[in-house]
Coordinates of C-alpha atoms in Angstrom, one line a residue:
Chain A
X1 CA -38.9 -134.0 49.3
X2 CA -39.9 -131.8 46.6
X3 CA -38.1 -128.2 45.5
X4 CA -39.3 -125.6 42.7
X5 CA -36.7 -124.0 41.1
X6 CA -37.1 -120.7 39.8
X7 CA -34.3 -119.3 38.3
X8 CA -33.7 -116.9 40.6
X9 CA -32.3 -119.8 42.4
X10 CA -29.2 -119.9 40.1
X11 CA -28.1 -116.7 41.7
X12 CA -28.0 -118.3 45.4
X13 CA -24.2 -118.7 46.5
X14 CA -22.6 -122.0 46.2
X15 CA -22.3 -123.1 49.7
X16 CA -26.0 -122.3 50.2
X17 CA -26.9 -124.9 47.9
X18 CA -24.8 -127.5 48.3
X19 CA -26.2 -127.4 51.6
X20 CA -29.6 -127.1 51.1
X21 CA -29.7 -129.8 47.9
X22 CA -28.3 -133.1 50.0
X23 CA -30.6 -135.8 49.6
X24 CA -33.2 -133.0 47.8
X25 CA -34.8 -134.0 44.7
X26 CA -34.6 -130.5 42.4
X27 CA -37.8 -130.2 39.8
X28 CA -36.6 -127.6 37.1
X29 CA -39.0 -126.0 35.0
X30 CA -35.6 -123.9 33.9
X31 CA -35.2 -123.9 30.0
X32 CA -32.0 -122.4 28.9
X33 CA -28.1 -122.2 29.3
X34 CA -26.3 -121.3 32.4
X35 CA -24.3 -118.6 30.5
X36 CA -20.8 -119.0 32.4
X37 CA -21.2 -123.0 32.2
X38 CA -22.5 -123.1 28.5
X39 CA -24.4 -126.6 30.4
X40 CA -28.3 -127.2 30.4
X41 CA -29.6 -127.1 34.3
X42 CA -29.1 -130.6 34.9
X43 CA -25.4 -130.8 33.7
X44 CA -24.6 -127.7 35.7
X45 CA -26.2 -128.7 38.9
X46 CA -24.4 -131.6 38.3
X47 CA -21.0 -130.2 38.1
X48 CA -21.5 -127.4 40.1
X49 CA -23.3 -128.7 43.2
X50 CA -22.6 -132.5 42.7
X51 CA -26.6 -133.1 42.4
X52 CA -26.9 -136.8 41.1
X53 CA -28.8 -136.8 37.9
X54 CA -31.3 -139.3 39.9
X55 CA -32.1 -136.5 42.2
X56 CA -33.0 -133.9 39.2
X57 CA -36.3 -133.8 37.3
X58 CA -37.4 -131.5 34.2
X59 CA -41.1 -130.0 33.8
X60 CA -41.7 -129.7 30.3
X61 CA -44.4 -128.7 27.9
X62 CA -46.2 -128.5 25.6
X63 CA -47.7 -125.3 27.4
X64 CA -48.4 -122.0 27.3
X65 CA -48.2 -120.7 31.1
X66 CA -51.4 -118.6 30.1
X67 CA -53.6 -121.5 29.3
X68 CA -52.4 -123.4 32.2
X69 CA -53.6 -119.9 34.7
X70 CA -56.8 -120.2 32.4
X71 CA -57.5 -124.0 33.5
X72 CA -57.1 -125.1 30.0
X73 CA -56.4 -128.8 29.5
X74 CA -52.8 -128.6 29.3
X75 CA -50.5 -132.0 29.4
X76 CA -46.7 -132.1 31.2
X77 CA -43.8 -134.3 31.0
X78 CA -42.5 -135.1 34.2
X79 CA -38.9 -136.5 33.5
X80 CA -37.2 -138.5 35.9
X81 CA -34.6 -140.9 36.0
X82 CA -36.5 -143.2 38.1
X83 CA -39.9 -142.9 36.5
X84 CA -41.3 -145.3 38.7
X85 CA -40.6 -141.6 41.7
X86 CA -42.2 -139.2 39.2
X87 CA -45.6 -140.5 40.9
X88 CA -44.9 -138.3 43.6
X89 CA -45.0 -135.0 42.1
X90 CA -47.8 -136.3 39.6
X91 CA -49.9 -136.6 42.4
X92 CA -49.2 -133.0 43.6
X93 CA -50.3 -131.8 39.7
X94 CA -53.4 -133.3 39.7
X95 CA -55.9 -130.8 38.6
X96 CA -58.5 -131.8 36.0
X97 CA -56.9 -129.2 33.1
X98 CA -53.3 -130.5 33.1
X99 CA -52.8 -134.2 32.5
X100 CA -49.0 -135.2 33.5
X101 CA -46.6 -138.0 31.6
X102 CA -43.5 -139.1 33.1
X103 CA -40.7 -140.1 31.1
X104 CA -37.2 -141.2 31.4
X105 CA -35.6 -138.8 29.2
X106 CA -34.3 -136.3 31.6
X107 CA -31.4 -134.8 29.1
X108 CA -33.5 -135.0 25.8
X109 CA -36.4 -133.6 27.0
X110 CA -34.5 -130.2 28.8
X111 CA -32.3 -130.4 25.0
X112 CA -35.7 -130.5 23.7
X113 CA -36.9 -127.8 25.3
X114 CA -33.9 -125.6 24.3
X115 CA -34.1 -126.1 20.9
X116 CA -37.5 -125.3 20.1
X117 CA -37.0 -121.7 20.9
X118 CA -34.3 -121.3 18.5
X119 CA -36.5 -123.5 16.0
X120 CA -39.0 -120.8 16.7
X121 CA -36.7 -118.2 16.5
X122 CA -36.0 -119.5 12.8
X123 CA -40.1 -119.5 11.8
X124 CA -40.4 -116.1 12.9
X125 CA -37.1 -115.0 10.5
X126 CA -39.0 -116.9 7.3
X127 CA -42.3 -115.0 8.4
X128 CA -40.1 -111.7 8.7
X129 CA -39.2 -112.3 5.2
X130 CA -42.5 -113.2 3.8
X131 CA -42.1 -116.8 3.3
X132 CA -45.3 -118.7 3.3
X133 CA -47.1 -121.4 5.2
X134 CA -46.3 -123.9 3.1
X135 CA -42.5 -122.6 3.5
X136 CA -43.2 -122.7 7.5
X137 CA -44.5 -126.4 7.3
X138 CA -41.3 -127.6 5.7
X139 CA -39.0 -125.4 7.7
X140 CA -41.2 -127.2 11.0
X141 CA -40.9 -130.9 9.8
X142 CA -37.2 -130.2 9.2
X143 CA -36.3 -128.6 12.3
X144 CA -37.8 -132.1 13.9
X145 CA -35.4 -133.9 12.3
X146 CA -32.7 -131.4 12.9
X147 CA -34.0 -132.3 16.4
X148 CA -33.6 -135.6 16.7
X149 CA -30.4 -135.8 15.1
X150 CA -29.3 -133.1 17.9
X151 CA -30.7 -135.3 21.0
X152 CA -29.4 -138.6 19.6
X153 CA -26.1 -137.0 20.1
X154 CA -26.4 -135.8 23.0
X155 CA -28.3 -138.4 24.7
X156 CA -28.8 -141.6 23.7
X157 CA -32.2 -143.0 24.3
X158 CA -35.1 -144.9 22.3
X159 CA -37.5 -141.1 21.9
X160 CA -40.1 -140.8 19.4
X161 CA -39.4 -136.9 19.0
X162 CA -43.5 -137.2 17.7
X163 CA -44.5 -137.3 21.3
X164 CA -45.7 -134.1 22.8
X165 CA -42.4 -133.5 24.7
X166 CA -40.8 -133.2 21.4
X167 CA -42.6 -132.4 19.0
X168 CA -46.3 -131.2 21.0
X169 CA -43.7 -128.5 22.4
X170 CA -42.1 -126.9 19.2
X171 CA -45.7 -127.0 17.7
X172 CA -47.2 -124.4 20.4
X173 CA -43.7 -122.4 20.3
X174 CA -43.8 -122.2 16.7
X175 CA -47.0 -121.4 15.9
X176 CA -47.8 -119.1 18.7
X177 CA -48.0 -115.4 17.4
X178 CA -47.4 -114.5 21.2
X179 CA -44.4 -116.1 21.3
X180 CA -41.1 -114.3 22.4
X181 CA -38.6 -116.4 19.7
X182 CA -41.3 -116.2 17.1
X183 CA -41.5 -112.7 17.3
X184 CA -37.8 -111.7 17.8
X185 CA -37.4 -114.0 14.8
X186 CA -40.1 -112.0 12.9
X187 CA -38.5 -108.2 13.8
X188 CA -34.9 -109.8 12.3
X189 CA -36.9 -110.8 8.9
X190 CA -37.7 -107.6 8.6
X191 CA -35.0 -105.2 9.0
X192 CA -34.0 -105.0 12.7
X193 CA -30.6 -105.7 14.4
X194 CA -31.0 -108.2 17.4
X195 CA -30.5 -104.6 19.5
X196 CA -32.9 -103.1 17.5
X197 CA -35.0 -106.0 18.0
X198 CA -34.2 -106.5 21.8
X199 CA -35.2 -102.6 22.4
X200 CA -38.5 -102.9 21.2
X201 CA -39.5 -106.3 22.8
X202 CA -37.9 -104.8 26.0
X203 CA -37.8 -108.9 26.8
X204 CA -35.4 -111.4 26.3
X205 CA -36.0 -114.2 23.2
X206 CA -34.4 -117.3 24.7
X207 CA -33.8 -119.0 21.4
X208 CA -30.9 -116.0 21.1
X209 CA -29.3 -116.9 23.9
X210 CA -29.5 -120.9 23.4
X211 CA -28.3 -120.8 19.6
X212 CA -24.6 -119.9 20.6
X213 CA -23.4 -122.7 22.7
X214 CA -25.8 -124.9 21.0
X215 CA -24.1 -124.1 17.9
X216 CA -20.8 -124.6 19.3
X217 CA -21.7 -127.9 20.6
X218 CA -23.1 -129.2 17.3
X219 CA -20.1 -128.0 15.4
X220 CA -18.3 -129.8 18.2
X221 CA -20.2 -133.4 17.6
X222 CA -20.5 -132.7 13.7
X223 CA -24.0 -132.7 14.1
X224 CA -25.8 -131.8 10.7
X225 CA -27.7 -128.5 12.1
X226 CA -28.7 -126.2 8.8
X227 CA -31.3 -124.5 10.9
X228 CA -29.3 -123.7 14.4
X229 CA -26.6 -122.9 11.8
X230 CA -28.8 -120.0 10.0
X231 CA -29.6 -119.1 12.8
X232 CA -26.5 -118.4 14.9
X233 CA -25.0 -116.6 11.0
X234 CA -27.5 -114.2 11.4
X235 CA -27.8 -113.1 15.0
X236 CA -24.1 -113.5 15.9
X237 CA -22.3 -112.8 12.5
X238 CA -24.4 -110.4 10.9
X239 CA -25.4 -112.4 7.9
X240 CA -27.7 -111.4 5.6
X241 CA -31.3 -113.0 6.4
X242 CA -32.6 -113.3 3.2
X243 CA -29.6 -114.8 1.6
X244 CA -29.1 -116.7 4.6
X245 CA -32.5 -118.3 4.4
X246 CA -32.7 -118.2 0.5
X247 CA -29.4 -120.8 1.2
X248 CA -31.2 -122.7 3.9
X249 CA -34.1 -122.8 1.8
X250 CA -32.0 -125.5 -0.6
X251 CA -31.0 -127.0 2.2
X252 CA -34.8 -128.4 3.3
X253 CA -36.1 -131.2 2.1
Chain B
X1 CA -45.7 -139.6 -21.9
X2 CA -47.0 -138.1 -18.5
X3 CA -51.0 -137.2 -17.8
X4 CA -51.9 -135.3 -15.4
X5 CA -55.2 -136.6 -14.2
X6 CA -57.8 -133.9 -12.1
X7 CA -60.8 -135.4 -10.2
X8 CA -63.0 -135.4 -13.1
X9 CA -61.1 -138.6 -14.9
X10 CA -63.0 -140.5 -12.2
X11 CA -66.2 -139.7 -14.1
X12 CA -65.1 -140.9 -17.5
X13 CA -66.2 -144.5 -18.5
X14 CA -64.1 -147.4 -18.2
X15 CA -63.3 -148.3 -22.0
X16 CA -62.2 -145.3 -22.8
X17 CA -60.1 -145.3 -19.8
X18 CA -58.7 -148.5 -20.2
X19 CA -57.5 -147.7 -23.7
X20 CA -55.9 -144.2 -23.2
X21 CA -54.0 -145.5 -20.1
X22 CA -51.8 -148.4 -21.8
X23 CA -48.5 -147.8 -21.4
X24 CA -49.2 -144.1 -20.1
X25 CA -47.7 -142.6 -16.4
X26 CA -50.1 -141.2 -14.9
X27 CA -50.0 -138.3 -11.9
X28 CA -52.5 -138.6 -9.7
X29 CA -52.8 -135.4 -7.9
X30 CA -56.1 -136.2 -6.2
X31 CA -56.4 -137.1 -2.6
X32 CA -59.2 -138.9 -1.4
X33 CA -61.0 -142.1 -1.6
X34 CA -63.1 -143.4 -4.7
X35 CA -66.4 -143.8 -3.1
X36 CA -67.6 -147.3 -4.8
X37 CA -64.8 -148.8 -4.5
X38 CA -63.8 -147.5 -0.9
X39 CA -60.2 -147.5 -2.2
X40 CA -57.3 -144.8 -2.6
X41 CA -56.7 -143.7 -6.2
X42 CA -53.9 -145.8 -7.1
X43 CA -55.4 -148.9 -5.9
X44 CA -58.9 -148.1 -7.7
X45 CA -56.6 -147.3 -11.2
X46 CA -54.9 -150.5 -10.5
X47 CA -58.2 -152.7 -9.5
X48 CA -60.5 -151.0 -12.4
X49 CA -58.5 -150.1 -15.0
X50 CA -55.2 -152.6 -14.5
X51 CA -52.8 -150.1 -14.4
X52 CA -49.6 -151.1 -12.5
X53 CA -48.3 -149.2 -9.5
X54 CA -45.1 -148.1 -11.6
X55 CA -47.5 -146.5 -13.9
X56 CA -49.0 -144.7 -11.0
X57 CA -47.4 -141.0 -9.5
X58 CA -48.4 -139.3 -6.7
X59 CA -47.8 -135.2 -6.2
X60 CA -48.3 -134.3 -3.0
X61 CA -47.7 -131.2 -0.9
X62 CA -47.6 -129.6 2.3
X63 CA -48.9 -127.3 -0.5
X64 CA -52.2 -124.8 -0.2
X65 CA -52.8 -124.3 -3.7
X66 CA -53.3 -120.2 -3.4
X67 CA -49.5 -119.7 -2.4
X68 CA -48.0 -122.2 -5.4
X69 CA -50.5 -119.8 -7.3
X70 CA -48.8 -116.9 -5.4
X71 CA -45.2 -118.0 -6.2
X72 CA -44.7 -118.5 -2.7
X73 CA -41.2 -121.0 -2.2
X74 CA -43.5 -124.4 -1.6
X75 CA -42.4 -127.6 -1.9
X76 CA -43.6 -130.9 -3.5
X77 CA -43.4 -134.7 -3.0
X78 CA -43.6 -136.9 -6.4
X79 CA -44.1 -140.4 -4.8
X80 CA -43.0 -143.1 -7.7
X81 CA -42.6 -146.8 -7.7
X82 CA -38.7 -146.0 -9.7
X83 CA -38.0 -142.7 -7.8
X84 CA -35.1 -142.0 -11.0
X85 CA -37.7 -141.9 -13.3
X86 CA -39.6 -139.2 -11.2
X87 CA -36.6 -136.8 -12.2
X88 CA -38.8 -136.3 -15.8
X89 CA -41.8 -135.0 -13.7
X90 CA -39.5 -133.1 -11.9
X91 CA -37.9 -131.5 -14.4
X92 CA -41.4 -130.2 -16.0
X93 CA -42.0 -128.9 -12.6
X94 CA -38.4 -127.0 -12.4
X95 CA -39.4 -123.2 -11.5
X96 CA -37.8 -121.1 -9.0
X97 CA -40.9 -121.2 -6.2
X98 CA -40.9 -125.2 -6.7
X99 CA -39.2 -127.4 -5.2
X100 CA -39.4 -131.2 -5.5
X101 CA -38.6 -133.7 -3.5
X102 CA -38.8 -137.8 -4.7
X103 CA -39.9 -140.7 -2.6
X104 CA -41.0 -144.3 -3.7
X105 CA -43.6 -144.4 -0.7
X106 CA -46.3 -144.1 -3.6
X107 CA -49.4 -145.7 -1.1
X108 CA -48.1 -144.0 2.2
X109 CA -47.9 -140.7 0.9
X110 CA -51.6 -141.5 -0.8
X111 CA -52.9 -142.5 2.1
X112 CA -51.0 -139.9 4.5
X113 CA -52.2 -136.6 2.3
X114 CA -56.1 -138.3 2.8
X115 CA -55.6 -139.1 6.8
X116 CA -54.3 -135.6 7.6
X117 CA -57.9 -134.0 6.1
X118 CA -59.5 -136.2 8.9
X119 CA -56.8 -135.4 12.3
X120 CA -57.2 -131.5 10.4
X121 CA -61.3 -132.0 11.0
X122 CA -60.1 -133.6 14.8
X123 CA -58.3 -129.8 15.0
X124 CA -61.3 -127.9 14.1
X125 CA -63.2 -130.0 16.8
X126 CA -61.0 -129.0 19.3
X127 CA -61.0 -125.5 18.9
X128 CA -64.7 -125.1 18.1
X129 CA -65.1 -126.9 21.7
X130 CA -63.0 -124.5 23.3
X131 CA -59.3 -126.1 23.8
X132 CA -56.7 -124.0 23.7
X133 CA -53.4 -124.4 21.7
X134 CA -51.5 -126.1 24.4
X135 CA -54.1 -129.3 23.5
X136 CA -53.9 -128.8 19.7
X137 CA -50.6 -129.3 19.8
X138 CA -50.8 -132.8 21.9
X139 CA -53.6 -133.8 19.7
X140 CA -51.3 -133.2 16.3
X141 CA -48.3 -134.8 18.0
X142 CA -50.8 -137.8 19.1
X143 CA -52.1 -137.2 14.9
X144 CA -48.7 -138.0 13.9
X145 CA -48.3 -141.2 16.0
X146 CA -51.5 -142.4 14.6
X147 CA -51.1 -141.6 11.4
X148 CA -47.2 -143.4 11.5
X149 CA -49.2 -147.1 13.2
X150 CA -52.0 -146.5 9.8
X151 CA -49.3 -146.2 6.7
X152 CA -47.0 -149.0 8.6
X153 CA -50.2 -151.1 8.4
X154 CA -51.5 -150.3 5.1
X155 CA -48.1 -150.4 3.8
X156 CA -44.5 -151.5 4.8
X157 CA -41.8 -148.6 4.0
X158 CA -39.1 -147.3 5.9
X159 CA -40.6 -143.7 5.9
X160 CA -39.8 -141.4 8.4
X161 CA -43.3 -139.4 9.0
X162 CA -41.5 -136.6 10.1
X163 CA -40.6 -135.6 6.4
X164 CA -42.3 -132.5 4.7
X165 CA -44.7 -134.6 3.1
X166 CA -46.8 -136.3 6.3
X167 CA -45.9 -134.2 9.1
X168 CA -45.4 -130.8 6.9
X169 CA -48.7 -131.8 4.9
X170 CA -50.5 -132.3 8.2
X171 CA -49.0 -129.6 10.1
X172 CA -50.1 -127.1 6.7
X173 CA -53.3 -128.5 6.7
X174 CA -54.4 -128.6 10.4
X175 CA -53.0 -125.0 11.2
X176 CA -54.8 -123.4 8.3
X177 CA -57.6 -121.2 9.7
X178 CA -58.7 -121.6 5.6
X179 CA -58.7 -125.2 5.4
X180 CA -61.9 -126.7 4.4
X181 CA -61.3 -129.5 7.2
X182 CA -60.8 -127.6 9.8
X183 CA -63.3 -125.0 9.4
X184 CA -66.0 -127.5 8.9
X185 CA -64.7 -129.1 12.3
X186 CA -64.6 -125.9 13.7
X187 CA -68.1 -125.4 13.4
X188 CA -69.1 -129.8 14.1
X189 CA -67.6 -128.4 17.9
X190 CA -69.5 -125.5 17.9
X191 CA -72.9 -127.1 18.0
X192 CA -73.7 -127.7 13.7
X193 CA -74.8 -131.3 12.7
X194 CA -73.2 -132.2 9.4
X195 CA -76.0 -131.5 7.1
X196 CA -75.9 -128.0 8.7
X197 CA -72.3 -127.4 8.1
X198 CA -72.3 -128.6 4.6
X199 CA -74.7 -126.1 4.0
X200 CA -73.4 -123.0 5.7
X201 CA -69.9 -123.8 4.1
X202 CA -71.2 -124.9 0.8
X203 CA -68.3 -127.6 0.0
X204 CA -67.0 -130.6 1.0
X205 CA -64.6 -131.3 3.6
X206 CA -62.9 -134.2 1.8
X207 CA -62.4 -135.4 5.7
X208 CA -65.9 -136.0 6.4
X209 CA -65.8 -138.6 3.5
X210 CA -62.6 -139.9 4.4
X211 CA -63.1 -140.7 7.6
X212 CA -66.1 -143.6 7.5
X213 CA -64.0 -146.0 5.2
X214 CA -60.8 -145.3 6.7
X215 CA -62.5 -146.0 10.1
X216 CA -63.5 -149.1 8.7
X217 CA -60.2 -150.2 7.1
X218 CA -58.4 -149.0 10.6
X219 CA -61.0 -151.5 12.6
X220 CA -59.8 -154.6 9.6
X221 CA -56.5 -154.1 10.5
X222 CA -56.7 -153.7 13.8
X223 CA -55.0 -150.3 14.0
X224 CA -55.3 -148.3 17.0
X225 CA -57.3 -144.9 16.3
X226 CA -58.7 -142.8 18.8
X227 CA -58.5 -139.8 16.7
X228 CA -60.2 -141.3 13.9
X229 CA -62.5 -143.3 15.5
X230 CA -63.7 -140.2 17.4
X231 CA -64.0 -137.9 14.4
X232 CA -66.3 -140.8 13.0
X233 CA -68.5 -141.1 15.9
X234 CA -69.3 -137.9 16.0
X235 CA -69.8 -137.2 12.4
X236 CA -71.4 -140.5 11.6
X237 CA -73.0 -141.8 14.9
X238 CA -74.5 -138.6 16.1
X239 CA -71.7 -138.5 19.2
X240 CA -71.7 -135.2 21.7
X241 CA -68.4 -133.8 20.6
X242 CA -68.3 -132.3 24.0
X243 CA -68.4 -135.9 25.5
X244 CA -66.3 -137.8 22.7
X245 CA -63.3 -135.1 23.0
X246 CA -63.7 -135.5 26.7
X247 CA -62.5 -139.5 26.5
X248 CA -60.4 -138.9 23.9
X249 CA -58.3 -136.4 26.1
X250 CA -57.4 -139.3 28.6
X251 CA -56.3 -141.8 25.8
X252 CA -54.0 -138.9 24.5
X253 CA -50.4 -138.2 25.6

C-alpha cells in the first residue's frame, strides 16, 4: 500500500498516525526539518511514530514541479531501502515525461535534498554581491564536495554525489532564477535583512530554515562545511556578507 | 624561463620550434585538439617537437575570459608535472581577482577543459529541442560521469572531477547563454545543419572539432559515451537531433 505525504500531514495528531501508518509504506516528497525534532522526515517518523526505515521512501529531484505540470521530460529518484519494492510505485509514475531511478540511499538522498537549498541559498548571496559566473562555478563545484563530505557523515554508503540525485538536483536549484533560496540569497547580497527579505518574497526560502540545525549538526560531527558555515553567519548572526564571502572566497579551491 | 604560448605557435615551423623550446617551460593555455595529428597539445609538443611533459603547463579555468578581463574574483588551475614548481607561474599570476589553484593532472585537465566544449554543444542541443532545465541538469550530471570513465582511461590520476577545474569548467561553460558551444548547439536543435550555423555565428565552436577525434579515441578505448557519440552523429552523420536526443534520454539517469 502506497501513501503521499504532503506536509500538511505532519500536523495530524500522534495517535492518528500511529494508527493509520502500521504496515503502510510512507512516500515523502517532504524536503526539510521538522522544526521541534531538528530530524529529516525519515528520522522523525522514525522516532516519533516508530515507522521502520524499510517502510519509508524519499521522492527526489532533479525537478522543477513546473516542468513536471508542463510534461517536460523530467527524471526522479525513487529511494527505498528495498530497491528491489520501488517497482511498485515506478510503475504508478509511468508517464512518458518523467523517467524514475530507484536507489538505495534513502538518508543521503533526503540529506541531499536539504542541502542544495542552502547551497542555493549561498549562489544567490555571491550573485547579490556581484560575484561572477566564474565565481558561481567554483562556489557550485565546492558546495559538491562540501556535499559529499556532509552525507558520508551522515550516512555511510558507496554514492557518486555526480548522479542526478546529487548533483542533477543542486544544478536546477542553483541555477534556476525562479528559485526561492536563489533568490532570498540574492535580496541578502544586496542589502536586505532576512525580514526584510522574507517580506518581500512573502514565501518561505527553505535553505533558511535548513542551515540552522544543519549547522549544528556539522559542528557536531566536525564536518568541514565553509559554505553552510557562511551561510548560517550571515542569516543567524548578522555577519557581514561581503566580508563573510570575501573570507569564504579563500576558502574555495 | 616561462612562455606563454597562444594558438598561433601551432602555425610556426618545426625548426624554429624545436630550437627555442630546449630547456624552456612552456604554458599551454590552448584547448583543443591539433588537427594533423588528432592529439591534445601536450602530446603533439611532446610527439613533434620532443618536449617532455615536465616541460609542459596547462592553465585552465572555469574562466570566461571577459570577467578575468572584468576583474571579476575567477579562479585558475596550472596543471604541472612537479606541482612545487608551478608556485613560479603562480606567483606571476598573483593579483587580487586571481586565484590559483595547482594540480599535477597535466593530461586530465587537457583533455577535461576540451570534452566539456563538446557535453556544452550536448546542452545547446537540448535546449534548442525544447527540454527544459530539469533535463539539462541530468544530462550535465550524466556529462560529468562520462567525462570522469574518459580522463580515467586516457589517463590514470586520483582526480576528483568534482574540483573547480572539470566540473566548475564544465558547469561555466555549459550554462553560459554566451558560449560559443552552446549557442552553436542551440541552433544544431533548432533545425541549422553545420555549414548553416558556422555561418550564421561566424566562429568556431571548438566542440564541433573536438568531438570527431575524441569519438574516435572513446570507441579505441572502449569508453562508454552516449553523450559524445550522440553529439557526433548528429554533427557528423547527418542524425535527427530530435530522434538522437530521444534515445539518448533512456540511456541517461
Amino acid at each position: 500500500v502506497v501513501l503521499a505525504v504532503p506536509s500538511a500531514f505532519l500536523g495530524a495528531t500522534l495517535q492518528q498516525l500511529t494508527v493509520s501508518l502500521k504496515d503502510k509504506i510512507i512516500v515523502s516528497g517532504v524536503k526539510g526539518i521538522v522544526p521541534e525534532s531538528k530530524c529529516i522526515v525519515g528520522t522523525y517518523l522514525n522516532k516519533q511514530f516508530d515507522v521502520p526505515l524499510d517502510q519509508f521512501m524519499v521522492i527526489s529531484g532533479p525537478s522543477h514541479a513546473e516542468e513536471v505540470a508542463l510534461e517536460r521530460l523530467s527524471y526522479l529518484t525513487l529511494a527505498y531501502t528495498k530497491s528491489a519494492n520501488a517497482v511498485q510505485l515506478q510503475s504508478l509514475l509511468k508517464v512518458n515525461y518523467i523517467k524514475s531511478i530507484v536507489s538505495e540511499d534513502v538518508i543521503g538522498i533526503e540529506y541531499a535534498a536539504l542541502l542544495k537549498n542552502i547551497f542555493a541559498l549561498a549562489v544567490g548571496i555571491a550573485h547579490g554581491l556581484n560575484y561572477g559566473d566564474n565565481f558561481q562555478s567554483v562556489l557550485i563545484s565546492n558546495s559538491v564536495r562540501e556535499m559529499n563530505r556532509f552525507l558520508n557523515k551522515v550516512s555511510e554508503f558507496e554514492r557518486d554525489v555526480s548522479n542526478s540525485v546529487y548533483l542533477g538536483d543542486l544544478l536546477v536549484t542553483a541555477y534556476s532564477l525562479f528559485s526561492r533560496n536563489r533568490r532570498f540569497g540574492n535580496m541578502i547580497g544586496r542589502g536586505y535583512t532576512v525580514k526584510g527579505a522574507q517580506l518581500e518574497m512573502n514565501m518561505i526560502a527553505e535553505g533558511y530554515y535548513a542551515s540552522s540545525p544543519v549547522y549544528e549538526q556539522a559542528k557536531q560531527l566536525h564536518i568541514k562545511t565553509p559554505i553552510i558555515d557562511t551561510v548560517y553567519h550571515i542569516l543567524y548572526q548578522q555577519k557581514n556578507p561581503k566580508k563573510s564571502f570575501k573570507k569564504l572566497a579563500k576558502l574555495l579551491d
